[in-house]
């Protein structure tokens, strides 16, 4: 079975400081990993994904994520956070097999204070 | 204007009534998904479909039903058997077929309130 864990319910940082949102996954094969962001009462917006190749993936709005196979992690990072980055962030995993099942973590609320 | 359309945005129903949530996409995607979102629980998969006339149960399918008669449409029915139907429901789609590494695109959601 595939699953995703986001160990932190909330992350609070000051504007201009680095932002990290943690994600660990559990799958029996090679995973496809995704990060999404959600603003209040809206759908999810895609930020970035890891398929294969470079462990550091760059995405939208200055976000990047680092895939670590030995630690089964895919942490989202931004070098300098903005107040407008305050939102709910979700990590997701799809097993690279015939199944299209896409599983999400519980989400992490990010608050960036001015 | 391509995308996924969920309707209505807000839906109110009396307890014991079935209700159907609409999801339409014009992205020519094969795979479609329904998720339920509750505060603090993230997105939980209800049903997903990899191709027309085929669908699989997700993690919380009890009390829900779906159909996939057309590629563009994946309606979700919340039946009276669903014990706690009040939630935010999200529909998504992805390319599908032999391509499994693409991201999913989401609709804007339907907030269902059962009174």
Short mmCIF file of N, CA and C in Angstrom, two decimals, chain B residues 33-111:
data_model
loop_
_atom_site.label_atom_id
_atom_site.label_comp_id
_atom_site.label_asym_id
_atom_site.label_seq_id
_atom_site.Cartn_x
_atom_site.Cartn_y
_atom_site.Cartn_z
N UNK B 33 -10.59 11.48 -10.65
CA UNK B 33 -10.56 11.15 -9.22
C UNK B 33 -11.60 11.97 -8.47
N UNK B 34 -12.07 11.40 -7.36
CA UNK B 34 -12.87 12.13 -6.39
C UNK B 34 -12.21 12.02 -5.02
N UNK B 35 -12.06 13.19 -4.37
CA UNK B 35 -11.50 13.25 -3.03
C UNK B 35 -12.46 13.97 -2.11
N UNK B 36 -12.35 13.62 -0.85
CA UNK B 36 -13.09 14.32 0.20
C UNK B 36 -12.06 15.01 1.09
N UNK B 37 -12.33 16.27 1.46
CA UNK B 37 -11.42 17.02 2.32
C UNK B 37 -12.16 17.44 3.57
N UNK B 38 -11.61 17.05 4.71
CA UNK B 38 -12.10 17.47 6.02
C UNK B 38 -10.96 18.14 6.76
N UNK B 39 -11.25 19.10 7.60
CA UNK B 39 -10.19 19.80 8.34
C UNK B 39 -9.29 18.83 9.10
N UNK B 40 -7.97 18.97 8.91
CA UNK B 40 -7.02 18.15 9.63
C UNK B 40 -6.84 16.73 9.10
N UNK B 41 -7.60 16.37 8.05
CA UNK B 41 -7.49 14.99 7.53
C UNK B 41 -6.97 14.95 6.10
N UNK B 42 -6.66 16.07 5.56
CA UNK B 42 -6.12 16.07 4.21
C UNK B 42 -7.13 15.64 3.18
N UNK B 43 -6.64 15.11 2.08
CA UNK B 43 -7.51 14.62 1.00
C UNK B 43 -7.58 13.11 1.08
N UNK B 44 -8.78 12.59 1.13
CA UNK B 44 -8.97 11.14 1.16
C UNK B 44 -9.66 10.71 -0.13
N UNK B 45 -9.12 9.68 -0.75
CA UNK B 45 -9.58 9.23 -2.06
C UNK B 45 -10.87 8.42 -1.91
N UNK B 46 -11.89 8.82 -2.67
CA UNK B 46 -13.18 8.13 -2.62
C UNK B 46 -13.25 7.09 -3.74
N UNK B 47 -13.14 7.53 -4.96
CA UNK B 47 -13.15 6.67 -6.14
C UNK B 47 -12.19 7.26 -7.17
N UNK B 48 -11.69 6.40 -8.05
CA UNK B 48 -10.94 6.88 -9.19
C UNK B 48 -11.23 6.00 -10.39
N UNK B 49 -11.01 6.59 -11.55
CA UNK B 49 -11.30 5.91 -12.81
C UNK B 49 -10.12 6.08 -13.74
N UNK B 50 -9.66 4.99 -14.29
CA UNK B 50 -8.51 5.05 -15.19
C UNK B 50 -8.93 5.14 -16.65
N UNK B 51 -10.19 4.80 -16.92
CA UNK B 51 -10.66 4.81 -18.30
C UNK B 51 -12.19 4.75 -18.28
N UNK B 52 -12.80 5.09 -19.39
CA UNK B 52 -14.26 5.06 -19.47
C UNK B 52 -14.78 3.66 -19.14
N UNK B 53 -15.91 3.63 -18.43
CA UNK B 53 -16.61 2.40 -18.04
C UNK B 53 -15.82 1.54 -17.06
N UNK B 54 -14.88 2.16 -16.36
CA UNK B 54 -14.10 1.44 -15.35
C UNK B 54 -13.79 2.38 -14.21
N UNK B 55 -13.93 1.90 -12.97
CA UNK B 55 -13.55 2.71 -11.82
C UNK B 55 -13.21 1.79 -10.65
N UNK B 56 -12.42 2.33 -9.72
CA UNK B 56 -11.97 1.56 -8.56
C UNK B 56 -12.31 2.32 -7.27
N UNK B 57 -12.56 1.56 -6.22
CA UNK B 57 -12.77 2.17 -4.92
C UNK B 57 -11.45 2.73 -4.39
N UNK B 58 -11.58 3.88 -3.74
CA UNK B 58 -10.44 4.44 -3.04
C UNK B 58 -10.44 3.99 -1.60
N UNK B 59 -9.99 4.87 -0.72
CA UNK B 59 -9.84 4.51 0.69
C UNK B 59 -11.13 4.65 1.50
N UNK B 60 -12.08 5.46 1.01
CA UNK B 60 -13.30 5.71 1.79
C UNK B 60 -14.53 5.66 0.91
N UNK B 61 -14.71 4.58 0.15
CA UNK B 61 -15.78 4.50 -0.84
C UNK B 61 -17.16 4.24 -0.25
N UNK B 62 -17.24 3.77 0.98
CA UNK B 62 -18.54 3.40 1.55
C UNK B 62 -19.48 4.61 1.62
N UNK B 63 -20.69 4.41 1.09
CA UNK B 63 -21.68 5.49 1.11
C UNK B 63 -21.63 6.38 -0.12
N UNK B 64 -20.76 6.05 -1.06
CA UNK B 64 -20.61 6.81 -2.30
C UNK B 64 -20.76 5.89 -3.50
N UNK B 65 -21.16 6.46 -4.64
CA UNK B 65 -21.16 5.72 -5.89
C UNK B 65 -20.76 6.66 -7.02
N UNK B 66 -20.22 6.08 -8.10
CA UNK B 66 -19.79 6.87 -9.26
C UNK B 66 -20.18 6.14 -10.53
N UNK B 67 -20.06 6.86 -11.64
CA UNK B 67 -20.20 6.26 -12.95
C UNK B 67 -19.21 6.96 -13.88
N UNK B 68 -18.83 6.25 -14.94
CA UNK B 68 -17.91 6.86 -15.93
C UNK B 68 -18.36 6.40 -17.32
N UNK B 69 -19.47 6.95 -17.74
CA UNK B 69 -20.06 6.59 -19.04
C UNK B 69 -19.44 7.40 -20.18
N UNK B 70 -18.88 8.55 -19.85
CA UNK B 70 -18.23 9.39 -20.84
C UNK B 70 -16.85 9.79 -20.33
N UNK B 71 -15.93 9.99 -21.23
CA UNK B 71 -14.57 10.37 -20.86
C UNK B 71 -14.56 11.68 -20.10
N UNK B 72 -15.46 12.60 -20.47
CA UNK B 72 -15.45 13.95 -19.92
C UNK B 72 -16.09 14.06 -18.54
N UNK B 73 -16.85 13.05 -18.14
CA UNK B 73 -17.70 13.21 -16.97
C UNK B 73 -17.49 12.11 -15.94
N UNK B 74 -17.48 12.48 -14.67
CA UNK B 74 -17.29 11.51 -13.58
C UNK B 74 -18.12 11.96 -12.38
N UNK B 75 -19.44 11.80 -12.44
CA UNK B 75 -20.29 12.26 -11.34
C UNK B 75 -20.18 11.38 -10.10
N UNK B 76 -20.30 12.02 -8.96
CA UNK B 76 -20.24 11.34 -7.66
C UNK B 76 -21.59 11.48 -6.97
N UNK B 77 -22.16 10.35 -6.54
CA UNK B 77 -23.40 10.37 -5.77
C UNK B 77 -23.10 10.08 -4.32
N UNK B 78 -23.54 10.97 -3.46
CA UNK B 78 -23.42 10.78 -2.02
C UNK B 78 -24.75 10.20 -1.56
N UNK B 79 -24.73 8.97 -1.11
CA UNK B 79 -25.99 8.31 -0.77
C UNK B 79 -26.35 8.53 0.70
N UNK B 80 -27.54 8.15 1.04
CA UNK B 80 -28.00 8.28 2.43
C UNK B 80 -27.23 7.35 3.36
N UNK B 81 -26.49 6.41 2.81
CA UNK B 81 -25.69 5.49 3.64
C UNK B 81 -24.41 6.13 4.15
N UNK B 82 -24.03 7.28 3.59
CA UNK B 82 -22.82 7.97 4.04
C UNK B 82 -23.14 8.68 5.34
N UNK B 83 -22.46 8.29 6.41
CA UNK B 83 -22.83 8.76 7.74
C UNK B 83 -22.50 10.22 7.99
N UNK B 84 -21.42 10.72 7.45
CA UNK B 84 -21.01 12.10 7.68
C UNK B 84 -20.70 12.78 6.35
N UNK B 85 -21.72 13.11 5.58
CA UNK B 85 -21.48 13.59 4.21
C UNK B 85 -21.03 15.05 4.11
N UNK B 86 -21.21 15.81 5.15
CA UNK B 86 -20.83 17.23 5.08
C UNK B 86 -19.32 17.34 4.95
N UNK B 87 -18.85 17.92 3.84
CA UNK B 87 -17.42 18.02 3.55
C UNK B 87 -17.21 18.84 2.29
N UNK B 88 -15.95 19.07 1.97
CA UNK B 88 -15.54 19.72 0.73
C UNK B 88 -15.08 18.61 -0.21
N UNK B 89 -15.69 18.55 -1.41
CA UNK B 89 -15.40 17.48 -2.35
C UNK B 89 -14.63 18.04 -3.54
N UNK B 90 -13.55 17.37 -3.88
CA UNK B 90 -12.69 17.80 -4.97
C UNK B 90 -12.59 16.73 -6.04
N UNK B 91 -12.71 17.16 -7.28
CA UNK B 91 -12.56 16.29 -8.43
C UNK B 91 -11.24 16.63 -9.11
N UNK B 92 -10.59 15.64 -9.68
CA UNK B 92 -9.32 15.86 -10.37
C UNK B 92 -9.23 14.96 -11.58
N UNK B 93 -8.32 15.30 -12.49
CA UNK B 93 -8.07 14.43 -13.64
C UNK B 93 -6.59 14.47 -13.98
N UNK B 94 -6.11 13.43 -14.63
CA UNK B 94 -4.75 13.40 -15.16
C UNK B 94 -4.74 12.65 -16.48
N UNK B 95 -3.66 12.78 -17.22
CA UNK B 95 -3.63 12.29 -18.59
C UNK B 95 -3.99 10.81 -18.68
N UNK B 96 -3.37 9.98 -17.86
CA UNK B 96 -3.67 8.56 -17.88
C UNK B 96 -3.05 7.85 -19.05
N UNK B 97 -3.64 6.73 -19.47
CA UNK B 97 -3.05 5.91 -20.51
C UNK B 97 -1.72 5.36 -20.05
N UNK B 98 -0.71 5.32 -20.91
CA UNK B 98 0.60 4.80 -20.50
C UNK B 98 1.40 5.80 -19.69
N UNK B 99 0.88 7.03 -19.54
CA UNK B 99 1.62 8.09 -18.87
C UNK B 99 1.16 8.16 -17.42
N UNK B 100 1.99 7.72 -16.50
CA UNK B 100 1.58 7.72 -15.10
C UNK B 100 2.33 8.74 -14.27
N UNK B 101 3.23 9.52 -14.91
CA UNK B 101 4.04 10.43 -14.13
C UNK B 101 3.58 11.88 -14.21
N UNK B 102 2.36 12.09 -14.71
CA UNK B 102 1.88 13.46 -14.85
C UNK B 102 1.05 13.86 -13.64
N UNK B 103 1.03 15.19 -13.42
CA UNK B 103 0.30 15.69 -12.29
C UNK B 103 -1.20 15.67 -12.56
N UNK B 104 -1.97 15.74 -11.48
CA UNK B 104 -3.41 15.83 -11.59
C UNK B 104 -3.84 17.30 -11.54
N UNK B 105 -4.91 17.61 -12.26
CA UNK B 105 -5.49 18.95 -12.27
C UNK B 105 -6.79 18.90 -11.49
N UNK B 106 -7.01 19.92 -10.67
CA UNK B 106 -8.16 19.90 -9.77
C UNK B 106 -9.21 20.93 -10.17
N UNK B 107 -10.47 20.57 -9.88
CA UNK B 107 -11.55 21.53 -9.95
C UNK B 107 -11.56 22.41 -8.71
N UNK B 108 -12.52 23.35 -8.65
CA UNK B 108 -12.57 24.30 -7.55
C UNK B 108 -13.35 23.79 -6.35
N UNK B 109 -13.90 22.60 -6.47
CA UNK B 109 -14.53 21.97 -5.32
C UNK B 109 -16.01 22.27 -5.17
N UNK B 110 -16.70 21.36 -4.49
CA UNK B 110 -18.10 21.55 -4.09
C UNK B 110 -18.19 21.36 -2.59
N UNK B 111 -18.75 22.35 -1.93
CA UNK B 111 -18.94 22.23 -0.48
C UNK B 111 -20.35 21.74 -0.22
#
